[in-house]
PDB file of C-alpha atoms in Angstrom:
ATOM      1  CA  MET A   1      28.249  48.458 -64.102  1.00  0.00           C
ATOM      2  CA  TYR A   2      29.172  49.023 -60.460  1.00  0.00           C
ATOM      3  CA  PRO A   3      30.027  52.697 -59.830  1.00  0.00           C
ATOM      4  CA  TRP A   4      33.508  51.991 -58.422  1.00  0.00           C
ATOM      5  CA  LEU A   5      34.481  50.299 -61.705  1.00  0.00           C
ATOM      6  CA  GLU A   6      33.847  53.326 -63.895  1.00  0.00           C
ATOM      7  CA  SER A   7      37.381  54.748 -63.679  1.00  0.00           C
ATOM      8  CA  VAL A   8      38.949  51.450 -64.779  1.00  0.00           C
ATOM      9  CA  PHE A   9      36.396  51.130 -67.579  1.00  0.00           C
ATOM     10  CA  THR A  10      37.173  54.665 -68.789  1.00  0.00           C
ATOM     11  CA  GLN A  11      40.888  53.838 -69.063  1.00  0.00           C
ATOM     12  CA  LEU A  12      40.166  50.696 -71.055  1.00  0.00           C
ATOM     13  CA  GLN A  13      37.637  52.467 -73.257  1.00  0.00           C
ATOM     14  CA  ILE A  14      40.160  55.159 -74.178  1.00  0.00           C
ATOM     15  CA  SER A  15      42.785  52.570 -75.059  1.00  0.00           C
ATOM     16  CA  TYR A  16      40.224  50.689 -77.171  1.00  0.00           C
ATOM     17  CA  GLN A  17      39.203  53.835 -79.039  1.00  0.00           C
ATOM     18  CA  GLN A  18      42.864  54.655 -79.678  1.00  0.00           C
ATOM     19  CA  GLN A  19      43.496  51.077 -80.877  1.00  0.00           C
ATOM     20  CA  ARG A  20      45.907  50.426 -78.004  1.00  0.00           C
ATOM     21  CA  PHE A  21      43.714  47.859 -76.264  1.00  0.00           C
ATOM     22  CA  HIS A  22      45.963  44.981 -75.221  1.00  0.00           C
ATOM     23  CA  HIS A  23      44.951  41.461 -76.270  1.00  0.00           C
ATOM     24  CA  ALA A  24      45.624  40.168 -72.726  1.00  0.00           C
ATOM     25  CA  GLN A  25      44.078  42.248 -69.952  1.00  0.00           C
ATOM     26  CA  MET A  26      44.863  41.184 -66.388  1.00  0.00           C
ATOM     27  CA  LEU A  27      42.217  42.512 -64.013  1.00  0.00           C
ATOM     28  CA  TYR A  28      43.517  42.142 -60.480  1.00  0.00           C
ATOM     29  CA  GLY A  29      42.041  43.108 -57.149  1.00  0.00           C
ATOM     30  CA  MET A  30      40.441  41.862 -53.946  1.00  0.00           C
ATOM     31  CA  VAL A  31      37.728  39.242 -53.713  1.00  0.00           C
ATOM     32  CA  GLY A  32      34.336  40.950 -53.781  1.00  0.00           C
ATOM     33  CA  VAL A  33      35.275  43.942 -55.905  1.00  0.00           C
ATOM     34  CA  GLY A  34      33.469  42.709 -59.032  1.00  0.00           C
ATOM     35  CA  LYS A  35      36.248  41.548 -61.367  1.00  0.00           C
ATOM     36  CA  LEU A  36      34.245  38.709 -62.922  1.00  0.00           C
ATOM     37  CA  GLU A  37      31.178  40.878 -63.517  1.00  0.00           C
ATOM     38  CA  PHE A  38      33.426  43.524 -65.062  1.00  0.00           C
ATOM     39  CA  ALA A  39      35.066  40.941 -67.327  1.00  0.00           C
ATOM     40  CA  HIS A  40      31.668  39.758 -68.551  1.00  0.00           C
ATOM     41  CA  THR A  41      30.762  43.383 -69.344  1.00  0.00           C
ATOM     42  CA  LEU A  42      33.969  43.837 -71.348  1.00  0.00           C
ATOM     43  CA  ALA A  43      33.461  40.508 -73.125  1.00  0.00           C
ATOM     44  CA  ALA A  44      29.945  41.545 -74.157  1.00  0.00           C
ATOM     45  CA  ALA A  45      31.270  44.775 -75.659  1.00  0.00           C
ATOM     46  CA  LEU A  46      34.100  43.012 -77.491  1.00  0.00           C
ATOM     47  CA  LEU A  47      31.641  40.530 -79.005  1.00  0.00           C
ATOM     48  CA  CYS A  48      28.844  43.009 -79.766  1.00  0.00           C
ATOM     49  CA  LYS A  49      28.200  43.636 -83.476  1.00  0.00           C
ATOM     50  CA  GLN A  50      27.101  47.215 -82.887  1.00  0.00           C
ATOM     51  CA  ALA A  51      29.578  48.429 -80.255  1.00  0.00           C
ATOM     52  CA  GLY A  52      32.074  49.926 -82.696  1.00  0.00           C
ATOM     53  CA  THR A  53      34.782  51.730 -80.737  1.00  0.00           C
ATOM     54  CA  SER A  54      32.563  52.525 -77.738  1.00  0.00           C
ATOM     55  CA  LEU A  55      33.328  49.318 -75.801  1.00  0.00           C
ATOM     56  CA  VAL A  56      29.661  49.276 -74.766  1.00  0.00           C
ATOM     57  CA  ALA A  57      27.402  46.403 -75.821  1.00  0.00           C
ATOM     58  CA  CYS A  58      24.129  47.344 -77.513  1.00  0.00           C
ATOM     59  CA  GLY A  59      22.184  44.549 -75.823  1.00  0.00           C
ATOM     60  CA  GLN A  60      20.048  43.942 -78.928  1.00  0.00           C
ATOM     61  CA  CYS A  61      22.188  42.382 -81.677  1.00  0.00           C
ATOM     62  CA  LYS A  62      22.407  38.624 -82.238  1.00  0.00           C
ATOM     63  CA  SER A  63      25.703  38.433 -80.350  1.00  0.00           C
ATOM     64  CA  CYS A  64      24.260  40.203 -77.307  1.00  0.00           C
ATOM     65  CA  LEU A  65      21.199  37.947 -77.348  1.00  0.00           C
ATOM     66  CA  LEU A  66      23.427  34.867 -77.479  1.00  0.00           C
ATOM     67  CA  LEU A  67      25.367  36.176 -74.483  1.00  0.00           C
ATOM     68  CA  GLU A  68      22.167  36.860 -72.593  1.00  0.00           C
ATOM     69  CA  ALA A  69      21.184  33.241 -73.214  1.00  0.00           C
ATOM     70  CA  ASP A  70      24.658  32.157 -72.060  1.00  0.00           C
ATOM     71  CA  ASN A  71      25.123  30.447 -75.410  1.00  0.00           C
ATOM     72  CA  HIS A  72      27.707  32.483 -77.313  1.00  0.00           C
ATOM     73  CA  PRO A  73      30.049  30.206 -79.292  1.00  0.00           C
ATOM     74  CA  ASP A  74      32.855  32.786 -79.358  1.00  0.00           C
ATOM     75  CA  LYS A  75      33.142  33.272 -75.613  1.00  0.00           C
ATOM     76  CA  LEU A  76      34.935  30.840 -73.312  1.00  0.00           C
ATOM     77  CA  LEU A  77      34.998  30.938 -69.501  1.00  0.00           C
ATOM     78  CA  ILE A  78      37.674  28.978 -67.640  1.00  0.00           C
ATOM     79  CA  ALA A  79      37.640  28.700 -63.858  1.00  0.00           C
ATOM     80  CA  ALA A  80      39.633  26.628 -61.411  1.00  0.00           C
ATOM     81  CA  GLU A  81      38.471  23.103 -60.726  1.00  0.00           C
ATOM     82  CA  SER A  82      39.158  22.621 -57.021  1.00  0.00           C
ATOM     83  CA  GLN A  83      42.412  24.513 -56.370  1.00  0.00           C
ATOM     84  CA  SER A  84      44.028  24.738 -59.809  1.00  0.00           C
ATOM     85  CA  ILE A  85      43.581  25.328 -63.535  1.00  0.00           C
ATOM     86  CA  SER A  86      44.944  22.390 -65.472  1.00  0.00           C
ATOM     87  CA  VAL A  87      47.053  22.263 -68.615  1.00  0.00           C
ATOM     88  CA  ASP A  88      44.152  20.526 -70.388  1.00  0.00           C
ATOM     89  CA  ALA A  89      41.959  23.568 -69.771  1.00  0.00           C
ATOM     90  CA  ILE A  90      44.593  25.832 -71.349  1.00  0.00           C
ATOM     91  CA  ARG A  91      45.032  23.479 -74.310  1.00  0.00           C
ATOM     92  CA  SER A  92      41.295  23.747 -74.932  1.00  0.00           C
ATOM     93  CA  LEU A  93      41.711  27.534 -74.740  1.00  0.00           C
ATOM     94  CA  ASN A  94      44.456  27.437 -77.373  1.00  0.00           C
ATOM     95  CA  ASP A  95      42.246  25.357 -79.682  1.00  0.00           C
ATOM     96  CA  PHE A  96      39.377  27.774 -79.120  1.00  0.00           C
ATOM     97  CA  ILE A  97      41.486  30.867 -79.834  1.00  0.00           C
ATOM     98  CA  PHE A  98      43.000  29.665 -83.101  1.00  0.00           C
ATOM     99  CA  HIS A  99      39.734  28.524 -84.715  1.00  0.00           C
ATOM    100  CA  SER A 100      37.593  30.945 -86.717  1.00  0.00           C
ATOM    101  CA  ALA A 101      34.924  32.906 -84.897  1.00  0.00           C
ATOM    102  CA  GLN A 102      31.510  31.368 -85.552  1.00  0.00           C
ATOM    103  CA  GLN A 103      29.856  34.789 -85.467  1.00  0.00           C
ATOM    104  CA  GLY A 104      32.498  36.316 -87.720  1.00  0.00           C
ATOM    105  CA  GLY A 105      33.781  38.794 -85.118  1.00  0.00           C
ATOM    106  CA  ASN A 106      36.037  38.685 -82.081  1.00  0.00           C
ATOM    107  CA  LYS A 107      36.599  35.786 -79.709  1.00  0.00           C
ATOM    108  CA  VAL A 108      36.980  36.300 -75.956  1.00  0.00           C
ATOM    109  CA  VAL A 109      38.327  34.078 -73.192  1.00  0.00           C
ATOM    110  CA  VAL A 110      37.763  34.867 -69.515  1.00  0.00           C
ATOM    111  CA  ILE A 111      40.032  33.050 -67.050  1.00  0.00           C
ATOM    112  CA  ASP A 112      38.819  33.401 -63.477  1.00  0.00           C
ATOM    113  CA  GLY A 113      41.756  32.853 -61.113  1.00  0.00           C
ATOM    114  CA  ILE A 114      44.862  33.115 -63.290  1.00  0.00           C
ATOM    115  CA  GLU A 115      47.041  32.644 -60.188  1.00  0.00           C
ATOM    116  CA  LYS A 116      45.729  29.059 -59.987  1.00  0.00           C
ATOM    117  CA  LEU A 117      47.417  27.934 -63.198  1.00  0.00           C
ATOM    118  CA  THR A 118      49.647  24.928 -62.722  1.00  0.00           C
ATOM    119  CA  GLU A 119      53.210  25.363 -63.948  1.00  0.00           C
ATOM    120  CA  SER A 120      52.507  23.349 -67.096  1.00  0.00           C
ATOM    121  CA  ALA A 121      49.284  25.303 -67.706  1.00  0.00           C
ATOM    122  CA  ALA A 122      51.141  28.620 -67.398  1.00  0.00           C
ATOM    123  CA  ASN A 123      53.730  27.418 -69.910  1.00  0.00           C
ATOM    124  CA  ALA A 124      50.981  26.324 -72.306  1.00  0.00           C
ATOM    125  CA  LEU A 125      49.358  29.754 -72.057  1.00  0.00           C
ATOM    126  CA  LEU A 126      52.554  31.562 -73.042  1.00  0.00           C
ATOM    127  CA  LYS A 127      52.212  30.673 -76.729  1.00  0.00           C
ATOM    128  CA  THR A 128      48.837  32.404 -76.927  1.00  0.00           C
ATOM    129  CA  LEU A 129      50.154  35.410 -75.006  1.00  0.00           C
ATOM    130  CA  GLU A 130      53.264  35.692 -77.166  1.00  0.00           C
ATOM    131  CA  GLU A 131      51.555  35.208 -80.535  1.00  0.00           C
ATOM    132  CA  PRO A 132      48.248  37.073 -80.309  1.00  0.00           C
ATOM    133  CA  ALA A 133      45.837  36.558 -83.184  1.00  0.00           C
ATOM    134  CA  LYS A 134      43.804  39.490 -84.452  1.00  0.00           C
ATOM    135  CA  GLY A 135      40.402  39.807 -82.803  1.00  0.00           C
ATOM    136  CA  ARG A 136      41.276  37.460 -79.961  1.00  0.00           C
ATOM    137  CA  TYR A 137      41.130  38.755 -76.395  1.00  0.00           C
ATOM    138  CA  LEU A 138      42.040  37.242 -73.024  1.00  0.00           C
ATOM    139  CA  LEU A 139      40.553  38.694 -69.835  1.00  0.00           C
ATOM    140  CA  LEU A 140      42.587  37.267 -66.955  1.00  0.00           C
ATOM    141  CA  LEU A 141      41.220  37.697 -63.428  1.00  0.00           C
ATOM    142  CA  CYS A 142      43.552  37.624 -60.460  1.00  0.00           C
ATOM    143  CA  ASN A 143      43.201  37.978 -56.692  1.00  0.00           C
ATOM    144  CA  ASP A 144      46.951  37.849 -55.992  1.00  0.00           C
ATOM    145  CA  THR A 145      49.508  38.870 -58.629  1.00  0.00           C
ATOM    146  CA  ALA A 146      52.334  37.594 -56.395  1.00  0.00           C
ATOM    147  CA  ARG A 147      51.219  34.059 -57.249  1.00  0.00           C
ATOM    148  CA  VAL A 148      51.320  34.608 -61.015  1.00  0.00           C
ATOM    149  CA  THR A 149      54.507  33.629 -62.849  1.00  0.00           C
ATOM    150  CA  ALA A 150      56.643  36.520 -64.069  1.00  0.00           C
ATOM    151  CA  THR A 151      56.512  35.269 -67.662  1.00  0.00           C
ATOM    152  CA  VAL A 152      52.711  35.516 -67.705  1.00  0.00           C
ATOM    153  CA  LEU A 153      52.654  38.861 -65.883  1.00  0.00           C
ATOM    154  CA  SER A 154      55.093  40.452 -68.308  1.00  0.00           C
ATOM    155  CA  ARG A 155      52.860  39.650 -71.298  1.00  0.00           C
ATOM    156  CA  CYS A 156      49.682  41.249 -69.930  1.00  0.00           C
ATOM    157  CA  ASN A 157      48.334  44.737 -69.465  1.00  0.00           C
ATOM    158  CA  LYS A 158      47.659  44.910 -65.724  1.00  0.00           C
ATOM    159  CA  MET A 159      44.645  46.862 -64.447  1.00  0.00           C
ATOM    160  CA  ASN A 160      43.954  47.252 -60.737  1.00  0.00           C
ATOM    161  CA  VAL A 161      40.230  46.866 -60.061  1.00  0.00           C
ATOM    162  CA  ALA A 162      39.690  48.541 -56.700  1.00  0.00           C
ATOM    163  CA  VAL A 163      37.408  50.746 -54.643  1.00  0.00           C
ATOM    164  CA  VAL A 164      38.701  54.316 -54.351  1.00  0.00           C
ATOM    165  CA  ASP A 165      35.636  55.931 -52.773  1.00  0.00           C
ATOM    166  CA  GLY A 166      34.481  54.237 -49.571  1.00  0.00           C
ATOM    167  CA  ARG A 167      31.601  56.661 -49.058  1.00  0.00           C
ATOM    168  CA  GLY A 168      30.342  55.917 -52.539  1.00  0.00           C
ATOM    169  CA  VAL A 169      30.325  52.208 -51.683  1.00  0.00           C
ATOM    170  CA  GLU A 170      28.381  52.857 -48.481  1.00  0.00           C
ATOM    171  CA  GLN A 171      25.797  54.805 -50.489  1.00  0.00           C
ATOM    172  CA  TRP A 172      25.581  52.009 -53.071  1.00  0.00           C
ATOM    173  CA  LEU A 173      25.123  49.394 -50.341  1.00  0.00           C
ATOM    174  CA  ALA A 174      22.370  51.505 -48.775  1.00  0.00           C
ATOM    175  CA  GLU A 175      20.637  51.623 -52.159  1.00  0.00           C
ATOM    176  CA  GLN A 176      20.727  47.817 -52.150  1.00  0.00           C
ATOM    177  CA  GLY A 177      19.057  47.836 -48.740  1.00  0.00           C
ATOM    178  CA  VAL A 178      22.264  47.018 -46.867  1.00  0.00           C
ATOM    179  CA  HIS A 179      22.841  49.287 -43.864  1.00  0.00           C
ATOM    180  CA  THR A 180      26.190  48.614 -42.188  1.00  0.00           C
ATOM    181  CA  GLY A 181      26.543  51.551 -39.796  1.00  0.00           C
ATOM    182  CA  GLN A 182      25.902  49.400 -36.724  1.00  0.00           C
ATOM    183  CA  TYR A 183      28.949  47.212 -37.412  1.00  0.00           C
ATOM    184  CA  PRO A 184      32.330  48.722 -36.439  1.00  0.00           C
ATOM    185  CA  TRP A 185      34.251  46.146 -38.497  1.00  0.00           C
ATOM    186  CA  VAL A 186      32.686  47.047 -41.853  1.00  0.00           C
ATOM    187  CA  SER A 187      35.496  49.475 -42.646  1.00  0.00           C
ATOM    188  CA  GLN A 188      37.810  46.455 -43.007  1.00  0.00           C
ATOM    189  CA  PHE A 189      35.685  45.214 -45.935  1.00  0.00           C
ATOM    190  CA  ILE A 190      34.592  48.457 -47.589  1.00  0.00           C
ATOM    191  CA  SER A 191      36.941  47.624 -50.485  1.00  0.00           C
ATOM    192  CA  GLN A 192      34.971  44.398 -51.026  1.00  0.00           C
ATOM    193  CA  PRO A 193      31.408  45.653 -51.497  1.00  0.00           C
ATOM    194  CA  LEU A 194      30.081  42.515 -53.202  1.00  0.00           C
ATOM    195  CA  LEU A 195      31.317  40.436 -50.277  1.00  0.00           C
ATOM    196  CA  LEU A 196      29.371  42.657 -47.872  1.00  0.00           C
ATOM    197  CA  LEU A 197      26.323  42.418 -50.138  1.00  0.00           C
ATOM    198  CA  ARG A 198      26.588  38.620 -50.242  1.00  0.00           C
ATOM    199  CA  TRP A 199      26.799  38.434 -46.446  1.00  0.00           C
ATOM    200  CA  ALA A 200      23.784  40.683 -46.112  1.00  0.00           C
ATOM    201  CA  GLN A 201      21.729  38.657 -48.573  1.00  0.00           C
ATOM    202  CA  ALA A 202      22.674  35.453 -46.737  1.00  0.00           C
ATOM    203  CA  GLN A 203      21.765  37.141 -43.421  1.00  0.00           C
ATOM    204  CA  GLN A 204      25.305  36.563 -42.135  1.00  0.00           C
ATOM    205  CA  LEU A 205      26.166  40.076 -40.939  1.00  0.00           C
ATOM    206  CA  GLY A 206      25.059  39.212 -37.398  1.00  0.00           C
ATOM    207  CA  ASP A 207      27.141  36.014 -37.420  1.00  0.00           C
ATOM    208  CA  ILE A 208      30.215  37.910 -38.575  1.00  0.00           C
ATOM    209  CA  ASP A 209      29.627  40.580 -35.949  1.00  0.00           C
ATOM    210  CA  ALA A 210      29.606  37.813 -33.324  1.00  0.00           C
ATOM    211  CA  LEU A 211      33.035  36.705 -34.567  1.00  0.00           C
ATOM    212  CA  TRP A 212      34.282  40.276 -34.271  1.00  0.00           C
ATOM    213  CA  GLN A 213      32.974  40.442 -30.701  1.00  0.00           C
ATOM    214  CA  GLN A 214      34.772  37.191 -29.875  1.00  0.00           C
ATOM    215  CA  ALA A 215      38.023  38.546 -31.321  1.00  0.00           C
ATOM    216  CA  GLN A 216      37.811  41.545 -28.988  1.00  0.00           C
ATOM    217  CA  ARG A 217      37.876  39.195 -26.011  1.00  0.00           C
ATOM    218  CA  LEU A 218      40.839  37.032 -27.013  1.00  0.00           C
ATOM    219  CA  GLY A 219      42.972  38.183 -24.103  1.00  0.00           C
ATOM    220  CA  GLU A 220      40.188  37.637 -21.592  1.00  0.00           C
ATOM    221  CA  GLY A 221      39.360  34.093 -22.617  1.00  0.00           C
ATOM    222  CA  VAL A 222      37.003  32.969 -25.345  1.00  0.00           C
ATOM    223  CA  ASN A 223      34.468  30.163 -25.333  1.00  0.00           C
ATOM    224  CA  SER A 224      36.229  28.089 -27.976  1.00  0.00           C
ATOM    225  CA  GLU A 225      33.368  25.590 -28.171  1.00  0.00           C
ATOM    226  CA  THR A 226      30.858  28.265 -29.189  1.00  0.00           C
ATOM    227  CA  LEU A 227      33.355  29.748 -31.606  1.00  0.00           C
ATOM    228  CA  SER A 228      34.113  26.323 -33.061  1.00  0.00           C
ATOM    229  CA  LYS A 229      30.424  25.654 -33.781  1.00  0.00           C
ATOM    230  CA  ALA A 230      30.139  28.972 -35.622  1.00  0.00           C
ATOM    231  CA  LEU A 231      33.205  28.298 -37.755  1.00  0.00           C
ATOM    232  CA  GLN A 232      32.279  24.688 -38.482  1.00  0.00           C
ATOM    233  CA  ALA A 233      28.894  25.870 -39.762  1.00  0.00           C
ATOM    234  CA  ASP A 234      30.712  27.967 -42.373  1.00  0.00           C
ATOM    235  CA  THR A 235      34.441  27.312 -42.705  1.00  0.00           C
ATOM    236  CA  SER A 236      34.865  30.313 -45.026  1.00  0.00           C
ATOM    237  CA  LEU A 237      34.526  32.420 -41.871  1.00  0.00           C
ATOM    238  CA  ILE A 238      37.768  31.034 -40.421  1.00  0.00           C
ATOM    239  CA  LYS A 239      39.768  33.505 -42.491  1.00  0.00           C
ATOM    240  CA  ILE A 240      37.450  36.330 -41.407  1.00  0.00           C
ATOM    241  CA  PHE A 241      37.865  35.510 -37.722  1.00  0.00           C
ATOM    242  CA  CYS A 242      41.647  35.294 -38.107  1.00  0.00           C
ATOM    243  CA  GLY A 243      41.645  38.700 -39.807  1.00  0.00           C
ATOM    244  CA  PHE A 244      39.694  40.174 -36.896  1.00  0.00           C
ATOM    245  CA  ALA A 245      42.129  38.607 -34.419  1.00  0.00           C
ATOM    246  CA  VAL A 246      45.165  40.047 -36.217  1.00  0.00           C
ATOM    247  CA  ALA A 247      43.501  43.478 -36.322  1.00  0.00           C
ATOM    248  CA  VAL A 248      42.900  43.349 -32.542  1.00  0.00           C
ATOM    249  CA  ILE A 249      46.534  42.452 -31.881  1.00  0.00           C
ATOM    250  CA  ASN A 250      47.819  45.204 -34.168  1.00  0.00           C
ATOM    251  CA  ALA A 251      45.574  47.706 -32.401  1.00  0.00           C
ATOM    252  CA  LYS A 252      46.895  46.611 -28.997  1.00  0.00           C
ATOM    253  CA  MET A 253      50.455  46.937 -30.235  1.00  0.00           C
ATOM    254  CA  ALA A 254      49.805  50.389 -31.717  1.00  0.00           C
ATOM    255  CA  SER A 255      48.288  51.619 -28.451  1.00  0.00           C
ATOM    256  CA  GLY A 256      51.189  50.297 -26.375  1.00  0.00           C
ATOM    257  CA  GLN A 257      49.145  47.609 -24.625  1.00  0.00           C
ATOM    258  CA  LEU A 258      51.235  44.844 -26.191  1.00  0.00           C
ATOM    259  CA  ASP A 259      54.925  44.735 -26.994  1.00  0.00           C
ATOM    260  CA  PHE A 260      56.191  43.868 -30.471  1.00  0.00           C
ATOM    261  CA  ILE A 261      57.598  40.433 -29.641  1.00  0.00           C
ATOM    262  CA  LYS A 262      54.376  39.190 -28.019  1.00  0.00           C
ATOM    263  CA  ALA A 263      52.314  40.671 -30.857  1.00  0.00           C
ATOM    264  CA  GLN A 264      54.369  38.888 -33.497  1.00  0.00           C
ATOM    265  CA  ALA A 265      54.169  35.611 -31.606  1.00  0.00           C
ATOM    266  CA  ALA A 266      50.375  35.914 -31.438  1.00  0.00           C
ATOM    267  CA  ILE A 267      50.056  36.823 -35.118  1.00  0.00           C
ATOM    268  CA  THR A 268      52.276  33.894 -36.084  1.00  0.00           C
ATOM    269  CA  SER A 269      50.017  31.533 -34.116  1.00  0.00           C
ATOM    270  CA  ILE A 270      46.913  32.895 -35.843  1.00  0.00           C
ATOM    271  CA  ARG A 271      48.395  32.632 -39.323  1.00  0.00           C
ATOM    272  CA  ARG A 272      49.628  29.107 -38.681  1.00  0.00           C
ATOM    273  CA  PHE A 273      46.143  28.121 -37.537  1.00  0.00           C
ATOM    274  CA  SER A 274      44.574  29.686 -40.647  1.00  0.00           C
ATOM    275  CA  VAL A 275      46.994  27.987 -43.051  1.00  0.00           C
ATOM    276  CA  ASP A 276      46.667  24.622 -41.311  1.00  0.00           C
ATOM    277  CA  GLN A 277      42.877  24.736 -41.633  1.00  0.00           C
ATOM    278  CA  GLN A 278      43.215  25.246 -45.390  1.00  0.00           C
ATOM    279  CA  THR A 279      45.989  22.752 -46.086  1.00  0.00           C
ATOM    280  CA  VAL A 280      45.940  19.935 -43.514  1.00  0.00           C
ATOM    281  CA  LEU A 281      43.319  17.320 -44.319  1.00  0.00           C
ATOM    282  CA  GLY A 282      41.340  15.881 -41.417  1.00  0.00           C
ATOM    283  CA  LEU A 283      42.523  18.508 -38.918  1.00  0.00           C
ATOM    284  CA  ASN A 284      40.246  18.762 -35.888  1.00  0.00           C
ATOM    285  CA  LEU A 285      38.950  22.332 -35.973  1.00  0.00           C
ATOM    286  CA  SER A 286      37.610  22.297 -32.429  1.00  0.00           C
ATOM    287  CA  LEU A 287      40.895  21.059 -30.952  1.00  0.00           C
ATOM    288  CA  SER A 288      43.030  23.420 -33.045  1.00  0.00           C
ATOM    289  CA  LEU A 289      40.854  26.387 -32.154  1.00  0.00           C
ATOM    290  CA  SER A 290      40.922  25.519 -28.442  1.00  0.00           C
ATOM    291  CA  ARG A 291      44.722  25.398 -28.591  1.00  0.00           C
ATOM    292  CA  LEU A 292      44.870  28.738 -30.439  1.00  0.00           C
ATOM    293  CA  CYS A 293      42.563  30.480 -27.973  1.00  0.00           C
ATOM    294  CA  TYR A 294      44.639  29.212 -25.058  1.00  0.00           C
ATOM    295  CA  GLN A 295      47.894  30.405 -26.680  1.00  0.00           C
ATOM    296  CA  LEU A 296      46.421  33.837 -27.362  1.00  0.00           C
ATOM    297  CA  GLN A 297      45.031  34.163 -23.853  1.00  0.00           C
ATOM    298  CA  GLN A 298      48.462  33.398 -22.422  1.00  0.00           C
ATOM    299  CA  THR A 299      50.140  35.885 -24.777  1.00  0.00           C
ATOM    300  CA  LEU A 300      47.636  38.747 -24.592  1.00  0.00           C
ATOM    301  CA  SER A 301      46.575  38.634 -20.950  1.00  0.00           C
TER     302      SER A 301
END
């Protein structure tokens, strides 16, 4: 288990030992904090034949061996297909929940991205949330609780999965061979350690640092063609670049280099660009980025 998850685990373990463990646990937090890994750890403990009240899987019983082989009949993982989780997926969940456990113990469902439920899927899930069966557990993962319907939220026990010790994360990353001290922007992502680890393993830290450097020069004029090539190579970095740009503008406003009205106009342009890239099909990234860089140069210079 990742060290920053221990406090959340302790809370859940106490509730389990005191028989107050809720049948629907919503684990919410930022991307890259380890929610899915944590859910799999909890699922293993809930399915383990030897765990008792410890909420720790033994790793040796038949149930644990089935999980290790990714072949446990009493565990179900549901994740979004494209941008949503369909009502059919939730209907299959309801069928799964109300059938007997093949291993004679608990049954566990992990839903990765509960905020992506369609309206009909959310309504279909309510029956299971409202009428919990004994020995049936739902582990619901969420990046943004604001996008989850109130009716679903109100029927879950909500646990914030977050980093509370940045120095501890830096030490953990160093133990993984990831040394981030040379990058001034790392502090913006210290609450997303698995994201930093993934970038390091993909040898992307240098590419992301180049985006940060470009964001520092927005008011001076940026080579939009070079920037466009970098973002087209990996469109997931568009959001990262936009975050850097907003941080630069906020810093300029805080230091008095930029007035509030100009800052808000620039931030609005950046957010519109980011949203358009995610939602408008066939949008020309190079042209949109060139337009954004020009607008920001005019606003920030």
